[in-house]
Amino acid sequence: MTRRMTIADFQKMKDNGHPIAMVTVYDYSSALIAEQAGVPVLLVGDSLGMVMHGHDTTLPVQLEDMIFHAKMVSRGSRKALVVVDLPFLSYATEQDAVIAARRVMQEGGGQALKLEGGREIAPIVKRLTEMGVPVMGHLGLTPQSQHQIGLRAQAKDIEAARKLIEDAKAIEAAGAFGIVLEVVPAELAGLIAREVNIPIIGIGAGPQCDGQVQVWHDVLGLFEGKSPRHAHRFAEIGAQMVEALSHYNKQVSEGSFPTKAQSVSMKFEIFADIEAGQKAH
Ligand code: KIV
Protein backbone atom coordinates (compact mmCIF):
# COMPACT_ATOMS: atom_id res chain seq x y z
CA MET A 1 0.00 0.00 0.00
CA THR A 2 1.42 3.41 -0.90
CA ARG A 3 -0.89 5.51 1.25
CA ARG A 4 -1.53 5.49 4.98
CA MET A 5 -3.63 2.67 6.45
CA THR A 6 -7.14 3.79 7.40
CA ILE A 7 -9.65 2.37 9.84
CA ALA A 8 -11.59 1.07 6.81
CA ASP A 9 -8.46 -0.90 5.75
CA PHE A 10 -8.15 -2.13 9.35
CA GLN A 11 -11.73 -3.45 9.25
CA LYS A 12 -11.12 -5.00 5.83
CA MET A 13 -8.24 -7.01 7.27
CA LYS A 14 -10.61 -8.65 9.74
CA ASP A 15 -13.28 -9.15 7.08
CA ASN A 16 -10.72 -10.83 4.81
CA GLY A 17 -9.36 -12.99 7.65
CA HIS A 18 -5.96 -11.30 7.49
CA PRO A 19 -4.39 -11.18 11.00
CA ILE A 20 -3.34 -7.65 12.01
CA ALA A 21 0.05 -6.88 13.59
CA MET A 22 0.34 -3.90 15.90
CA VAL A 23 3.33 -2.85 17.97
CA THR A 24 3.97 -0.06 20.44
CA VAL A 25 6.37 2.63 19.21
CA TYR A 26 7.48 5.66 21.18
CA ASP A 27 9.88 7.72 19.05
CA TYR A 28 10.94 8.81 15.55
CA SER A 29 13.71 6.32 14.79
CA SER A 30 11.65 3.38 16.08
CA ALA A 31 8.71 4.48 13.93
CA LEU A 32 10.99 4.47 10.88
CA ILE A 33 12.10 0.92 11.72
CA ALA A 34 8.53 -0.33 12.32
CA GLU A 35 7.45 1.22 9.01
CA GLN A 36 10.37 -0.41 7.21
CA ALA A 37 9.23 -3.73 8.67
CA GLY A 38 5.75 -3.06 7.28
CA VAL A 39 3.87 -3.20 10.59
CA PRO A 40 0.46 -1.73 9.68
CA VAL A 41 -0.62 -0.36 13.07
CA LEU A 42 1.57 1.52 15.57
CA LEU A 43 0.48 2.22 19.13
CA VAL A 44 1.92 5.11 21.10
CA GLY A 45 1.03 3.26 24.27
CA ASP A 46 1.04 4.76 27.73
CA SER A 47 3.35 1.84 28.57
CA LEU A 48 5.93 4.49 27.62
CA GLY A 49 5.62 5.63 31.24
CA MET A 50 7.27 2.36 32.25
CA VAL A 51 9.61 1.41 29.40
CA MET A 52 10.71 4.91 28.36
CA HIS A 53 10.32 6.99 31.53
CA GLY A 54 11.13 4.35 34.14
CA HIS A 55 7.93 4.58 36.21
CA ASP A 56 6.52 1.47 37.93
CA THR A 57 3.08 1.88 36.39
CA THR A 58 1.37 3.80 33.56
CA LEU A 59 -0.49 6.02 36.03
CA PRO A 60 1.98 8.95 36.19
CA VAL A 61 1.83 9.47 32.41
CA GLN A 62 0.59 12.96 31.50
CA LEU A 63 -1.19 14.21 28.41
CA GLU A 64 1.96 16.20 27.58
CA ASP A 65 3.99 12.95 27.59
CA MET A 66 1.61 11.35 25.10
CA ILE A 67 1.70 14.43 22.87
CA PHE A 68 5.51 14.56 23.03
CA HIS A 69 5.91 10.91 21.98
CA ALA A 70 3.04 11.02 19.44
CA LYS A 71 4.81 13.90 17.67
CA MET A 72 7.98 11.86 17.29
CA VAL A 73 6.15 8.77 16.04
CA SER A 74 4.08 10.84 13.62
CA ARG A 75 7.24 12.29 12.09
CA GLY A 76 8.64 8.79 11.51
CA SER A 77 5.50 7.19 10.16
CA ARG A 78 4.04 7.48 6.66
CA LYS A 79 1.91 4.41 6.07
CA ALA A 80 0.90 2.92 9.41
CA LEU A 81 -2.28 3.72 11.27
CA VAL A 82 -1.01 5.49 14.40
CA VAL A 83 -3.12 4.99 17.54
CA VAL A 84 -2.33 7.03 20.66
CA ASP A 85 -3.35 6.16 24.23
CA LEU A 86 -5.22 8.71 26.30
CA PRO A 87 -3.56 8.58 29.74
CA PHE A 88 -5.04 7.78 33.15
CA LEU A 89 -8.00 10.00 34.14
CA SER A 90 -7.60 12.28 31.11
CA TYR A 91 -11.00 11.08 29.83
CA ALA A 92 -12.92 10.84 33.09
CA THR A 93 -15.73 13.03 31.73
CA GLU A 94 -16.96 13.64 28.18
CA GLN A 95 -15.64 17.18 28.35
CA ASP A 96 -12.21 16.04 29.56
CA ALA A 97 -12.13 13.43 26.81
CA VAL A 98 -12.90 15.97 24.07
CA ILE A 99 -10.20 18.33 25.37
CA ALA A 100 -7.65 15.50 25.66
CA ALA A 101 -8.54 14.13 22.21
CA ARG A 102 -8.22 17.55 20.62
CA ARG A 103 -4.82 18.15 22.18
CA VAL A 104 -3.41 14.72 21.30
CA MET A 105 -4.66 14.71 17.72
CA GLN A 106 -3.91 18.36 16.92
CA GLU A 107 -0.59 18.67 18.74
CA GLY A 108 0.70 15.09 18.70
CA GLY A 109 -0.75 13.71 15.49
CA GLY A 110 -1.90 10.14 15.00
CA GLN A 111 -5.11 8.96 13.42
CA ALA A 112 -6.89 7.35 16.37
CA LEU A 113 -7.03 7.17 20.17
CA LYS A 114 -7.22 4.25 22.58
CA LEU A 115 -9.18 4.35 25.84
CA GLU A 116 -9.34 1.75 28.60
CA GLY A 117 -12.67 0.64 30.02
CA GLY A 118 -15.97 -1.11 29.39
CA ARG A 119 -19.60 -0.01 29.32
CA GLU A 120 -18.91 2.73 31.89
CA ILE A 121 -16.94 4.65 29.25
CA ALA A 122 -19.31 3.86 26.35
CA PRO A 123 -20.88 7.38 26.46
CA ILE A 124 -17.37 8.86 26.17
CA VAL A 125 -16.49 6.59 23.24
CA LYS A 126 -19.80 7.56 21.61
CA ARG A 127 -19.19 11.28 22.07
CA LEU A 128 -15.67 11.09 20.60
CA THR A 129 -16.67 8.95 17.64
CA GLU A 130 -19.62 11.27 16.92
CA MET A 131 -17.11 14.13 16.84
CA GLY A 132 -15.01 12.30 14.22
CA VAL A 133 -12.37 10.75 16.46
CA PRO A 134 -11.65 7.08 15.71
CA VAL A 135 -11.54 5.25 19.05
CA MET A 136 -10.06 1.89 19.94
CA GLY A 137 -11.23 0.27 23.18
CA HIS A 138 -9.09 -1.67 25.64
CA LEU A 139 -10.62 -4.41 27.85
CA GLY A 140 -9.48 -7.26 30.09
CA LEU A 141 -6.32 -6.41 31.98
CA THR A 142 -6.48 -2.63 31.81
CA PRO A 143 -3.24 -1.35 33.38
CA GLN A 144 -4.70 2.05 34.26
CA SER A 145 -7.00 0.20 36.74
CA GLN A 146 -4.27 -2.03 38.09
CA HIS A 147 -4.69 -0.89 41.70
CA GLN A 148 -8.31 -2.06 41.49
CA ILE A 149 -8.05 -5.25 39.43
CA GLY A 150 -4.40 -6.28 39.86
CA LEU A 151 -2.03 -7.33 37.10
CA ARG A 152 -3.48 -10.78 36.57
CA ALA A 153 -5.50 -12.58 33.91
CA GLN A 154 -9.07 -11.31 33.76
CA ALA A 155 -12.51 -12.81 33.03
CA LYS A 156 -11.77 -16.36 34.15
CA ASP A 157 -15.14 -16.98 35.83
CA ILE A 158 -18.62 -17.03 34.28
CA GLU A 159 -19.75 -13.69 35.64
CA ALA A 160 -16.59 -11.82 34.62
CA ALA A 161 -16.54 -13.53 31.20
CA ARG A 162 -20.16 -12.52 30.53
CA LYS A 163 -19.38 -8.97 31.64
CA LEU A 164 -16.41 -8.86 29.27
CA ILE A 165 -18.59 -9.94 26.34
CA GLU A 166 -21.16 -7.27 27.22
CA ASP A 167 -18.40 -4.64 27.57
CA ALA A 168 -17.01 -5.52 24.13
CA LYS A 169 -20.49 -5.21 22.62
CA ALA A 170 -21.09 -1.89 24.40
CA ILE A 171 -17.79 -0.45 23.16
CA GLU A 172 -18.55 -1.62 19.62
CA ALA A 173 -22.07 -0.16 19.80
CA ALA A 174 -20.59 3.14 21.00
CA GLY A 175 -18.67 3.38 17.73
CA ALA A 176 -15.19 2.00 18.47
CA PHE A 177 -13.34 0.70 15.40
CA GLY A 178 -11.40 -1.98 17.29
CA ILE A 179 -10.69 -3.33 20.76
CA VAL A 180 -7.48 -4.42 22.48
CA LEU A 181 -8.11 -7.44 24.70
CA GLU A 182 -5.37 -7.94 27.25
CA VAL A 183 -4.62 -11.16 29.17
CA VAL A 184 -7.95 -12.97 29.03
CA PRO A 185 -8.56 -16.65 28.26
CA ALA A 186 -7.87 -17.49 24.62
CA GLU A 187 -11.21 -19.30 24.10
CA LEU A 188 -13.13 -16.31 25.41
CA ALA A 189 -11.15 -13.88 23.24
CA GLY A 190 -11.93 -16.05 20.21
CA LEU A 191 -15.63 -16.02 21.11
CA ILE A 192 -15.59 -12.22 21.45
CA ALA A 193 -13.78 -11.87 18.10
CA ARG A 194 -16.64 -13.85 16.55
CA GLU A 195 -19.38 -12.01 18.48
CA VAL A 196 -18.35 -8.48 17.49
CA ASN A 197 -17.76 -7.20 13.97
CA ILE A 198 -14.81 -4.90 14.72
CA PRO A 199 -11.25 -6.27 14.96
CA ILE A 200 -10.17 -7.69 18.32
CA ILE A 201 -6.46 -7.19 18.90
CA GLY A 202 -5.07 -9.48 21.57
CA ILE A 203 -2.14 -9.26 23.92
CA GLY A 204 -1.97 -12.43 25.96
CA ALA A 205 -5.41 -13.31 24.56
CA GLY A 206 -4.47 -16.19 22.28
CA PRO A 207 -4.29 -16.83 18.55
CA GLN A 208 -8.02 -16.57 17.76
CA CYS A 209 -8.01 -12.78 17.95
CA ASP A 210 -8.10 -10.78 14.71
CA GLY A 211 -4.66 -9.38 15.43
CA GLN A 212 -1.93 -9.05 18.04
CA VAL A 213 -0.24 -6.15 19.80
CA GLN A 214 3.09 -6.39 21.59
CA VAL A 215 5.29 -3.94 23.43
CA TRP A 216 8.38 -2.78 21.46
CA HIS A 217 10.85 -3.66 24.22
CA ASP A 218 9.43 -7.19 24.54
CA VAL A 219 9.40 -7.95 20.80
CA LEU A 220 12.99 -6.78 20.43
CA GLY A 221 14.28 -8.17 23.73
CA LEU A 222 15.59 -4.81 24.88
CA PHE A 223 15.56 -5.38 28.62
CA GLU A 224 17.65 -8.01 30.37
CA GLY A 225 15.75 -10.82 32.07
CA LYS A 226 12.33 -12.21 31.37
CA SER A 227 9.51 -10.48 29.51
CA PRO A 228 5.90 -11.11 30.63
CA ARG A 229 4.44 -14.53 29.77
CA HIS A 230 2.21 -13.08 27.07
CA ALA A 231 5.21 -11.56 25.26
CA HIS A 232 7.60 -13.14 22.81
CA ARG A 233 11.14 -11.91 22.29
CA PHE A 234 11.72 -12.10 18.54
CA ALA A 235 15.32 -10.93 19.01
CA GLU A 236 17.81 -10.08 21.77
CA ILE A 237 18.65 -6.56 20.64
CA GLY A 238 19.38 -5.38 24.19
CA ALA A 239 22.24 -7.89 24.51
CA GLN A 240 23.55 -6.81 21.09
CA MET A 241 23.44 -3.16 22.19
CA VAL A 242 25.38 -3.95 25.37
CA GLU A 243 27.95 -5.85 23.32
CA ALA A 244 28.33 -3.03 20.78
CA LEU A 245 28.68 -0.39 23.49
CA SER A 246 31.22 -2.50 25.40
CA HIS A 247 33.34 -2.74 22.23
CA TYR A 248 33.05 1.02 21.77
CA ASN A 249 33.99 1.73 25.38
CA LYS A 250 36.94 -0.68 25.22
CA GLN A 251 38.29 0.70 21.95
CA VAL A 252 38.07 4.32 23.11
CA SER A 253 39.75 3.53 26.43
CA GLU A 254 42.58 1.55 24.82
CA GLY A 255 43.05 4.16 22.06
CA SER A 256 42.14 1.97 19.10
CA PHE A 257 39.13 4.12 18.11
CA PRO A 258 38.94 6.32 16.11
CA THR A 259 41.32 5.38 13.32
CA LYS A 260 42.22 7.16 10.08
CA ALA A 261 39.00 5.81 8.58
CA GLN A 262 36.87 7.99 10.91
CA SER A 263 39.12 11.08 10.65
CA VAL A 264 39.54 14.01 8.28
CA SER A 265 42.94 15.51 7.45
CA MET A 266 44.36 18.72 6.02
CA LYS A 267 47.11 19.45 3.49
CA PHE A 268 50.54 18.71 4.93
CA GLU A 269 51.95 22.21 4.04
CA ILE A 270 49.07 23.97 5.81
CA PHE A 271 49.47 21.90 8.93
CA ALA A 272 53.28 22.35 8.86
CA ASP A 273 52.76 26.13 8.68
CA ILE A 274 50.41 26.13 11.63
CA GLU A 275 52.66 23.89 13.67
CA ALA A 276 55.70 26.07 12.92
CA GLY A 277 53.73 29.18 13.94
CA GLN A 278 52.82 27.54 17.24
CA LYS A 279 56.46 26.68 17.94
CA ALA A 280 57.51 30.31 17.19
CA HIS A 281 55.20 31.60 19.97
O1 KIV B 1 0.24 1.00 26.52
C1 KIV B 1 0.40 -0.08 25.92
O2 KIV B 1 1.50 -0.49 25.57
C2 KIV B 1 -0.78 -0.88 25.65
C3 KIV B 1 -0.58 -2.24 25.07
C4 KIV B 1 -0.07 -3.16 26.10
C5 KIV B 1 -1.80 -2.75 24.46
O3 KIV B 1 -1.87 -0.45 25.90
Coordinates of C-alpha atoms and ligand atoms in Angstrom, one line a residue, residues 24 26 43 45-48 58 85 114 116 138 180 182 203 213 215, ligand 1:
T24 CA 4.0 -0.1 20.4
Y26 CA 7.5 5.7 21.2
L43 CA 0.5 2.2 19.1
G45 CA 1.0 3.3 24.3
D46 CA 1.0 4.8 27.7
S47 CA 3.4 1.8 28.6
L48 CA 5.9 4.5 27.6
T58 CA 1.4 3.8 33.6
D85 CA -3.3 6.2 24.2
K114 CA -7.2 4.2 22.6
E116 CA -9.3 1.7 28.6
H138 CA -9.1 -1.7 25.6
V180 CA -7.5 -4.4 22.5
E182 CA -5.4 -7.9 27.3
I203 CA -2.1 -9.3 23.9
V213 CA -0.2 -6.2 19.8
V215 CA 5.3 -3.9 23.4
Ligands
KIV1 O1 0.2 1.0 26.5 C1 0.4 -0.1 25.9 O2 1.5 -0.5 25.6 C2 -0.8 -0.9 25.7 C3 -0.6 -2.2 25.1 C4 -0.1 -3.2 26.1 C5 -1.8 -2.7 24.5 O3 -1.9 -0.4 25.9

